Amino acid sequence: MALKIIASMCSGCSACEAECPNNAIREKGGTFIIDPAKCTECEGHFDAPQCIAVCPVDNCIKKV
Amino acid sequence: MSHTAFISIGDLRRGRPALGDAAPAGAGGCSSSGGAGKSSCGSSAGPEDMPAEIWDKVKNHPCYSEEAHHHFARMHVAVAPACNIQCHYCNRKYDCSNESRPGVVSQKLTPEQAVKKVLAVASAIPQMTVLGIAGPGDSLANPKKTFETMRLLQQHAPDIKLCLSTNGLALPDWVDEIVKYNVDHVTITINMVDPAVGEKIYPWIFHDHRRITGLEAARILHERQMLGLEMLTARGVLTKINSVLIPGVNDEHLIEVNRAVKARGAFLHNIMPLISEPEHGTFYGLTGQRGPTAQELKAVQDACAGGANLMRHCRQCRADAVGMLGEDRSDEFTLEKIEDLAVVYDLDKRRAYQQQVELQRQAQHQAKVDALAEAFDAGLADDGLKVLVAVASESQGLVNQHFGHATEFQIYEVGAGAATFVGHRRVDLYCQGGYGEDEQLPSIVQALADCHAVLVAKIGACPRDELKAAGIEPVDRYAHEFIEKAALAWFADYRERIASGAVVHQPRGDARIRQGAFTGTAAA
């Protein structure tokens, strides 16, 4: 249970980084990556994954 | 996308009442026009209609005072990349270093890097008085980075005025912090006060841990914007409202926006044209939503005149712009270059320089007042005739630029006894251009197509003929005179020529607002 940022679509805006309740998102080479070991898809925190909700690019973050 | 409800300039001019009602308490304000009739920010002592403490806040702020922008510089630091709403006119993904529009930056900065950059710029450009955080996302969607930058700056450069720009969604949560960090000015982008209009501009917002779409999104955004504005007014923070004029979407609606923000104490209203070139990759750009023409923009601005002060000198600068308005020196201050700069932040030296600038400014203002008093022709009857003239000016409010060197023209509306600044027209090239100098002239003619004359210091034979052929009179006989004086003198002459039958007055058409980029650093 984890989400993945499609690097080629990521605009590097950093909106997701601040919203992640698990601190699972960090910058790498101008785009962002999700640590699958930390990602819970926001279960227990919020109704929907926060990174997907705030990401300005549609379909940039997907389930793996 | 169909847009049938385009604004009718004639309707606006005929039918709309002056919006003089609901004047906010404590938001007197200076005219951004600098024209006759209303006190402008040009007075060194401060205009009569403004409390001294407010004058003190705006007199050296290039965005708040049209007059100040000729003397003082600003910079933006790009510490706020994230955003909590999506706007159809915004795309922050692409950057061309020659591009000048909000949301575009070459390099994102950490607060520490930002402070280093501010100190480097402030040492190199002593007239830099204002630091803004304007994205590339929303400053308050990045509160940690924004306020850490503010905190560090207060420590290291206490003389610099702080301002920030926001969409307002998170604003009510941060008003106390804004006051705590002594932020002098806040700009809120407000494009609607009716959620049904907002729905066409904002596809979604991220609020309260949810992505919200449609009417509800626009309603929440609207309520938060109004609440935030009221809270800032109550705490005495000066606010500027930015509105993007989107033909067919919010053009006539902006008159209501003007009324609503004025009633809530907004100090200044900046109505700016939509930028929607397809190559910018925005939703509007890709769906063919056009920007307004020069006359459509002016019609809405004029319809809003009479109360909240309108800003007419905005250059829609980058979120990492550096220097005077209308120029961009951000290329000189990349992080790599700052590494090599010896930064000596000498507060006394900066103050001394600024005092010198202030003295020059006062002398210049006095000279202008004297010149205008001379030019004012009390005997000239007001027959209602008003025309636009373009002016090539590089400094000091004088007609002192060669036609061929101008990257923008200042536009003045001239009538009997009044020459009023109404805006500027950029005539630079697109960065994707391929235009040569020969192809530039038709684009200049397009940008000035609603003007009757162009006042310049000098002009070559070839462009002179082309302007004449397009019905625009090239005028170089007022070289190095004050703009208003020159414009009034030309107008008096023009009226004499009409009266004598030498010329037949013809109304002009509309003009195109040039979108896109600066091709280099423009003259201040």
Short mmCIF file of N, CA and C in Angstrom, two decimals, chain B residues 338-458:
data_model
loop_
_atom_site.label_atom_id
_atom_site.label_comp_id
_atom_site.label_asym_id
_atom_site.label_seq_id
_atom_site.Cartn_x
_atom_site.Cartn_y
_atom_site.Cartn_z
N ILE B 338 25.84 34.79 -7.17
CA ILE B 338 25.86 35.37 -5.82
C ILE B 338 27.02 34.81 -5.01
N GLU B 339 27.35 33.54 -5.26
CA GLU B 339 28.48 32.92 -4.55
C GLU B 339 29.74 33.77 -4.70
N ASP B 340 29.93 34.35 -5.89
CA ASP B 340 31.16 35.09 -6.16
C ASP B 340 31.07 36.56 -5.74
N LEU B 341 29.88 37.01 -5.35
CA LEU B 341 29.75 38.42 -5.01
C LEU B 341 30.20 38.68 -3.57
N ALA B 342 30.92 39.77 -3.40
CA ALA B 342 31.27 40.18 -2.04
C ALA B 342 30.10 40.97 -1.48
N VAL B 343 29.43 40.42 -0.50
CA VAL B 343 28.24 41.07 0.03
C VAL B 343 28.59 41.90 1.26
N VAL B 344 28.45 43.20 1.11
CA VAL B 344 28.66 44.08 2.26
C VAL B 344 27.37 44.85 2.47
N TYR B 345 26.59 44.45 3.46
CA TYR B 345 25.32 45.11 3.66
C TYR B 345 25.52 46.33 4.54
N ASP B 346 25.66 47.47 3.87
CA ASP B 346 25.97 48.70 4.57
C ASP B 346 24.70 49.55 4.69
N LEU B 347 24.05 49.45 5.83
CA LEU B 347 22.77 50.11 6.02
C LEU B 347 22.89 51.63 5.85
N ASP B 348 23.94 52.21 6.42
CA ASP B 348 24.10 53.67 6.35
C ASP B 348 24.28 54.13 4.91
N LYS B 349 25.05 53.33 4.17
CA LYS B 349 25.30 53.71 2.78
C LYS B 349 24.00 53.64 1.98
N ARG B 350 23.22 52.59 2.25
CA ARG B 350 21.94 52.46 1.56
C ARG B 350 21.04 53.64 1.89
N ARG B 351 21.00 54.01 3.16
CA ARG B 351 20.14 55.13 3.57
C ARG B 351 20.59 56.43 2.91
N ALA B 352 21.90 56.63 2.88
CA ALA B 352 22.43 57.86 2.28
C ALA B 352 22.05 57.92 0.80
N TYR B 353 22.18 56.79 0.12
CA TYR B 353 21.85 56.74 -1.30
C TYR B 353 20.37 57.06 -1.50
N GLN B 354 19.53 56.45 -0.65
CA GLN B 354 18.09 56.65 -0.82
C GLN B 354 17.68 58.09 -0.52
N GLN B 355 18.40 58.71 0.42
CA GLN B 355 18.11 60.12 0.69
C GLN B 355 18.44 60.98 -0.52
N GLN B 356 19.55 60.61 -1.17
CA GLN B 356 19.95 61.31 -2.39
C GLN B 356 18.88 61.17 -3.47
N VAL B 357 18.39 59.94 -3.61
CA VAL B 357 17.33 59.68 -4.59
C VAL B 357 16.10 60.52 -4.26
N GLU B 358 15.79 60.61 -2.97
CA GLU B 358 14.61 61.36 -2.54
C GLU B 358 14.76 62.85 -2.88
N LEU B 359 15.98 63.37 -2.70
CA LEU B 359 16.22 64.77 -3.04
C LEU B 359 16.03 65.02 -4.53
N GLN B 360 16.59 64.11 -5.34
CA GLN B 360 16.42 64.23 -6.80
C GLN B 360 14.96 64.17 -7.16
N ARG B 361 14.26 63.28 -6.48
CA ARG B 361 12.86 63.08 -6.78
C ARG B 361 12.06 64.35 -6.47
N GLN B 362 12.38 64.98 -5.35
CA GLN B 362 11.67 66.20 -4.98
C GLN B 362 11.95 67.31 -5.98
N ALA B 363 13.23 67.40 -6.40
CA ALA B 363 13.61 68.45 -7.36
C ALA B 363 12.88 68.22 -8.67
N GLN B 364 12.84 66.96 -9.07
CA GLN B 364 12.18 66.60 -10.33
C GLN B 364 10.69 66.89 -10.25
N HIS B 365 10.11 66.57 -9.11
CA HIS B 365 8.68 66.79 -8.95
C HIS B 365 8.37 68.28 -9.03
N GLN B 366 9.21 69.09 -8.38
CA GLN B 366 8.98 70.53 -8.39
C GLN B 366 9.11 71.08 -9.81
N ALA B 367 10.14 70.58 -10.54
CA ALA B 367 10.33 71.04 -11.92
C ALA B 367 9.12 70.71 -12.76
N LYS B 368 8.55 69.53 -12.49
CA LYS B 368 7.38 69.10 -13.25
C LYS B 368 6.18 69.99 -12.94
N VAL B 369 6.00 70.28 -11.66
CA VAL B 369 4.88 71.14 -11.26
C VAL B 369 5.01 72.50 -11.94
N ASP B 370 6.23 73.05 -11.93
CA ASP B 370 6.46 74.35 -12.56
C ASP B 370 6.16 74.31 -14.05
N ALA B 371 6.66 73.23 -14.67
CA ALA B 371 6.48 73.10 -16.12
C ALA B 371 5.00 72.98 -16.46
N LEU B 372 4.29 72.25 -15.64
CA LEU B 372 2.87 72.03 -15.91
C LEU B 372 2.07 73.31 -15.73
N ALA B 373 2.46 74.08 -14.69
CA ALA B 373 1.75 75.33 -14.45
C ALA B 373 1.85 76.23 -15.67
N GLU B 374 3.02 76.17 -16.29
CA GLU B 374 3.27 76.97 -17.48
C GLU B 374 2.43 76.47 -18.67
N ALA B 375 2.33 75.13 -18.75
CA ALA B 375 1.69 74.54 -19.92
C ALA B 375 0.18 74.61 -19.84
N PHE B 376 -0.35 74.72 -18.64
CA PHE B 376 -1.80 74.67 -18.48
C PHE B 376 -2.44 75.86 -19.15
N ASP B 377 -3.27 75.57 -20.09
CA ASP B 377 -3.90 76.65 -20.84
C ASP B 377 -5.33 76.83 -20.34
N ALA B 378 -5.51 77.83 -19.47
CA ALA B 378 -6.82 78.04 -18.85
C ALA B 378 -7.86 78.45 -19.87
N GLY B 379 -7.41 79.05 -20.96
CA GLY B 379 -8.36 79.52 -21.96
C GLY B 379 -8.90 78.43 -22.87
N LEU B 380 -8.33 77.23 -22.76
CA LEU B 380 -8.73 76.15 -23.65
C LEU B 380 -10.07 75.58 -23.18
N ALA B 381 -11.09 75.75 -24.00
CA ALA B 381 -12.41 75.25 -23.60
C ALA B 381 -12.42 73.72 -23.68
N ASP B 382 -13.11 73.11 -22.74
CA ASP B 382 -13.19 71.65 -22.75
C ASP B 382 -14.34 71.22 -23.65
N ASP B 383 -13.99 70.76 -24.85
CA ASP B 383 -15.02 70.31 -25.78
C ASP B 383 -15.21 68.79 -25.69
N GLY B 384 -14.60 68.20 -24.66
CA GLY B 384 -14.79 66.75 -24.46
C GLY B 384 -13.85 65.90 -25.27
N LEU B 385 -13.04 66.52 -26.13
CA LEU B 385 -12.12 65.72 -26.94
C LEU B 385 -11.00 65.16 -26.07
N LYS B 386 -10.80 63.85 -26.20
CA LYS B 386 -9.69 63.20 -25.48
C LYS B 386 -9.03 62.23 -26.44
N VAL B 387 -7.72 62.24 -26.44
CA VAL B 387 -7.01 61.29 -27.30
C VAL B 387 -5.87 60.65 -26.51
N LEU B 388 -5.41 59.53 -27.01
CA LEU B 388 -4.27 58.86 -26.38
C LEU B 388 -2.99 59.23 -27.11
N VAL B 389 -1.94 59.47 -26.34
CA VAL B 389 -0.62 59.62 -26.95
C VAL B 389 0.34 58.65 -26.29
N ALA B 390 1.26 58.14 -27.10
CA ALA B 390 2.29 57.24 -26.57
C ALA B 390 3.56 58.06 -26.37
N VAL B 391 4.34 57.70 -25.36
CA VAL B 391 5.53 58.47 -25.03
C VAL B 391 6.71 57.52 -24.85
N ALA B 392 7.83 57.86 -25.48
CA ALA B 392 9.06 57.09 -25.27
C ALA B 392 9.87 57.81 -24.20
N SER B 393 9.98 57.17 -23.05
CA SER B 393 10.68 57.81 -21.93
C SER B 393 11.53 56.79 -21.23
N GLU B 394 12.77 57.17 -20.93
CA GLU B 394 13.58 56.21 -20.18
C GLU B 394 13.80 56.63 -18.73
N SER B 395 13.52 57.88 -18.42
CA SER B 395 13.72 58.28 -17.02
C SER B 395 13.15 59.66 -16.75
N GLN B 396 12.96 59.93 -15.47
CA GLN B 396 12.69 61.27 -14.95
C GLN B 396 11.43 61.93 -15.48
N GLY B 397 10.51 61.13 -15.99
CA GLY B 397 9.26 61.70 -16.46
C GLY B 397 9.41 62.59 -17.67
N LEU B 398 10.48 62.37 -18.45
CA LEU B 398 10.76 63.21 -19.61
C LEU B 398 10.55 62.43 -20.91
N VAL B 399 10.26 63.17 -21.97
CA VAL B 399 10.24 62.56 -23.31
C VAL B 399 11.71 62.49 -23.73
N ASN B 400 12.36 61.40 -23.41
CA ASN B 400 13.81 61.41 -23.61
C ASN B 400 14.36 60.09 -24.17
N GLN B 401 13.51 59.37 -24.91
CA GLN B 401 14.01 58.13 -25.49
C GLN B 401 13.84 58.13 -27.01
N HIS B 402 14.82 57.54 -27.66
CA HIS B 402 14.76 57.34 -29.10
C HIS B 402 13.70 56.31 -29.40
N PHE B 403 12.92 56.55 -30.44
CA PHE B 403 11.85 55.61 -30.79
C PHE B 403 12.37 54.18 -30.89
N GLY B 404 13.51 54.06 -31.54
CA GLY B 404 14.06 52.73 -31.79
C GLY B 404 14.59 52.03 -30.55
N HIS B 405 14.77 52.77 -29.47
CA HIS B 405 15.31 52.15 -28.26
C HIS B 405 14.23 51.75 -27.27
N ALA B 406 12.99 52.13 -27.57
CA ALA B 406 11.93 51.92 -26.59
C ALA B 406 11.50 50.45 -26.58
N THR B 407 11.46 49.87 -25.38
CA THR B 407 10.89 48.53 -25.24
C THR B 407 9.47 48.61 -24.70
N GLU B 408 9.11 49.81 -24.25
CA GLU B 408 7.70 50.04 -23.92
C GLU B 408 7.40 51.52 -24.09
N PHE B 409 6.14 51.80 -24.31
CA PHE B 409 5.70 53.19 -24.41
C PHE B 409 4.73 53.48 -23.28
N GLN B 410 4.83 54.66 -22.69
CA GLN B 410 3.84 55.07 -21.71
C GLN B 410 2.67 55.71 -22.45
N ILE B 411 1.48 55.40 -22.01
CA ILE B 411 0.29 55.91 -22.69
C ILE B 411 -0.38 56.94 -21.79
N TYR B 412 -0.63 58.11 -22.37
CA TYR B 412 -1.32 59.18 -21.65
C TYR B 412 -2.61 59.52 -22.38
N GLU B 413 -3.64 59.78 -21.60
CA GLU B 413 -4.87 60.29 -22.18
C GLU B 413 -4.85 61.80 -22.00
N VAL B 414 -4.98 62.52 -23.11
CA VAL B 414 -4.89 63.98 -23.05
C VAL B 414 -6.21 64.60 -23.43
N GLY B 415 -6.64 65.55 -22.63
CA GLY B 415 -7.83 66.35 -22.95
C GLY B 415 -7.52 67.78 -22.58
N ALA B 416 -8.54 68.60 -22.50
CA ALA B 416 -8.30 70.00 -22.16
C ALA B 416 -7.75 70.11 -20.75
N GLY B 417 -6.51 70.54 -20.63
CA GLY B 417 -5.93 70.81 -19.31
C GLY B 417 -5.54 69.60 -18.50
N ALA B 418 -5.60 68.39 -19.06
CA ALA B 418 -5.22 67.21 -18.28
C ALA B 418 -4.55 66.16 -19.15
N ALA B 419 -3.41 65.69 -18.67
CA ALA B 419 -2.74 64.57 -19.32
C ALA B 419 -2.59 63.49 -18.24
N THR B 420 -3.28 62.37 -18.42
CA THR B 420 -3.37 61.37 -17.37
C THR B 420 -2.73 60.06 -17.83
N PHE B 421 -1.85 59.54 -17.00
CA PHE B 421 -1.22 58.27 -17.30
C PHE B 421 -2.26 57.16 -17.26
N VAL B 422 -2.36 56.38 -18.33
CA VAL B 422 -3.36 55.30 -18.32
C VAL B 422 -2.72 53.92 -18.42
N GLY B 423 -1.42 53.85 -18.64
CA GLY B 423 -0.80 52.53 -18.70
C GLY B 423 0.43 52.54 -19.58
N HIS B 424 0.91 51.37 -19.88
CA HIS B 424 2.09 51.26 -20.73
C HIS B 424 1.86 50.14 -21.72
N ARG B 425 2.59 50.17 -22.80
CA ARG B 425 2.48 49.11 -23.79
C ARG B 425 3.87 48.58 -24.07
N ARG B 426 4.04 47.33 -23.87
CA ARG B 426 5.32 46.72 -24.18
C ARG B 426 5.41 46.44 -25.66
N VAL B 427 6.57 46.65 -26.22
CA VAL B 427 6.73 46.41 -27.64
C VAL B 427 7.93 45.51 -27.90
N ASP B 428 8.34 44.75 -26.89
CA ASP B 428 9.49 43.87 -27.08
C ASP B 428 9.08 42.61 -27.82
N LEU B 429 10.07 41.80 -28.08
CA LEU B 429 9.83 40.64 -28.92
C LEU B 429 9.49 39.41 -28.09
N TYR B 430 8.86 38.48 -28.74
CA TYR B 430 8.65 37.19 -28.10
C TYR B 430 9.98 36.48 -27.95
N CYS B 431 10.09 35.66 -26.89
CA CYS B 431 11.36 34.94 -26.74
C CYS B 431 11.48 33.84 -27.79
N GLN B 432 10.34 33.31 -28.24
CA GLN B 432 10.41 32.28 -29.28
C GLN B 432 10.50 32.93 -30.66
N GLY B 433 10.67 34.18 -30.66
CA GLY B 433 10.55 35.07 -31.79
C GLY B 433 11.02 34.65 -33.15
N GLY B 434 12.24 34.98 -33.49
CA GLY B 434 12.62 34.88 -34.86
C GLY B 434 12.27 36.17 -35.59
N TYR B 435 11.74 37.13 -34.85
CA TYR B 435 11.47 38.42 -35.48
C TYR B 435 12.76 39.21 -35.60
N GLY B 436 12.94 39.83 -36.72
CA GLY B 436 14.08 40.73 -36.85
C GLY B 436 13.59 42.15 -36.62
N GLU B 437 14.49 43.10 -36.70
CA GLU B 437 14.07 44.47 -36.46
C GLU B 437 13.04 44.96 -37.47
N ASP B 438 13.18 44.44 -38.72
CA ASP B 438 12.25 44.88 -39.75
C ASP B 438 10.82 44.47 -39.43
N GLU B 439 10.71 43.28 -38.81
CA GLU B 439 9.36 42.80 -38.50
C GLU B 439 8.82 43.42 -37.23
N GLN B 440 9.68 44.13 -36.50
CA GLN B 440 9.24 44.66 -35.21
C GLN B 440 8.25 45.82 -35.38
N LEU B 441 8.46 46.60 -36.43
CA LEU B 441 7.69 47.83 -36.54
C LEU B 441 6.18 47.61 -36.63
N PRO B 442 5.72 46.65 -37.49
CA PRO B 442 4.27 46.44 -37.51
C PRO B 442 3.73 46.08 -36.13
N SER B 443 4.50 45.38 -35.33
CA SER B 443 4.01 45.01 -34.00
C SER B 443 3.93 46.24 -33.10
N ILE B 444 4.84 47.19 -33.29
CA ILE B 444 4.77 48.43 -32.50
C ILE B 444 3.53 49.22 -32.92
N VAL B 445 3.29 49.26 -34.23
CA VAL B 445 2.10 49.97 -34.71
C VAL B 445 0.84 49.33 -34.15
N GLN B 446 0.82 48.00 -34.08
CA GLN B 446 -0.35 47.31 -33.50
C GLN B 446 -0.54 47.68 -32.02
N ALA B 447 0.59 47.79 -31.32
CA ALA B 447 0.51 48.07 -29.88
C ALA B 447 0.06 49.51 -29.61
N LEU B 448 0.27 50.40 -30.60
CA LEU B 448 -0.06 51.82 -30.39
C LEU B 448 -1.22 52.27 -31.28
N ALA B 449 -1.97 51.30 -31.79
CA ALA B 449 -2.95 51.61 -32.83
C ALA B 449 -4.09 52.50 -32.34
N ASP B 450 -4.24 52.64 -31.01
CA ASP B 450 -5.30 53.51 -30.51
C ASP B 450 -4.78 54.90 -30.15
N CYS B 451 -3.51 55.16 -30.46
CA CYS B 451 -2.91 56.46 -30.12
C CYS B 451 -2.91 57.39 -31.34
N HIS B 452 -3.05 58.69 -31.06
CA HIS B 452 -3.00 59.66 -32.14
C HIS B 452 -1.58 60.14 -32.43
N ALA B 453 -0.71 60.04 -31.43
CA ALA B 453 0.65 60.55 -31.63
C ALA B 453 1.64 59.75 -30.79
N VAL B 454 2.89 59.78 -31.20
CA VAL B 454 3.96 59.19 -30.40
C VAL B 454 4.99 60.28 -30.14
N LEU B 455 5.20 60.58 -28.87
CA LEU B 455 6.19 61.60 -28.51
C LEU B 455 7.52 60.92 -28.24
N VAL B 456 8.56 61.34 -28.95
CA VAL B 456 9.86 60.69 -28.83
C VAL B 456 10.96 61.76 -28.77
N ALA B 457 12.15 61.33 -28.33
CA ALA B 457 13.28 62.26 -28.36
C ALA B 457 13.82 62.38 -29.78
N LYS B 458 13.71 61.26 -30.50
CA LYS B 458 14.26 61.23 -31.86
C LYS B 458 13.63 60.05 -32.58
#
